[in-house]
Amino acid sequence: MKHHWYSWASDQLTLQIHLQPGARKDEYCNLFNNRLRIKIKAPAVAGQANKYLARLLATAFATPITRIKITRGRTSRDKTVQIQSPGSLPEWFLCLSSNTVSEKAVR
């Protein structure tokens, strides 16, 4: 099923993300221009934000970091990330995907 900010293909979840590095705290926020807005503490320097994002998503989806792949946007705030066989779906994902909290902050 194809949605604006995420899609499934077999056991692979693809997320469209708008990343905000250098934040005070890590936060899964809301939808921004049909992308999941994520704030992270890591700076956007020398790939640190990408590595941090991969670790954050691996933890959230209970999957090894080797199953997280940034396929587009390595040097951009707008990224496409693939997660192979997520171990679980976090509450914020379920809330946003069910459209019950579409534009409100999810923390």
XYZ file of C-alpha atoms in Angstrom, residues 13 21 25-26 35 45 52 56 59 64 67 74 92-93 97 101:
16
model
C 9.146 -0.406 4.744
C 19.673 17.799 12.828
C 16.346 16.359 21.798
C 15.408 13.451 19.561
C 7.270 13.484 4.995
C 28.578 17.213 9.897
C 22.552 8.778 14.140
C 17.539 5.830 16.032
C 16.023 1.074 17.845
C 19.535 -4.441 13.300
C 18.709 -3.433 7.777
C 22.462 11.474 1.998
C 4.139 6.949 16.784
C 4.209 5.108 13.432
C -0.302 5.735 9.692
C -2.994 12.210 14.574
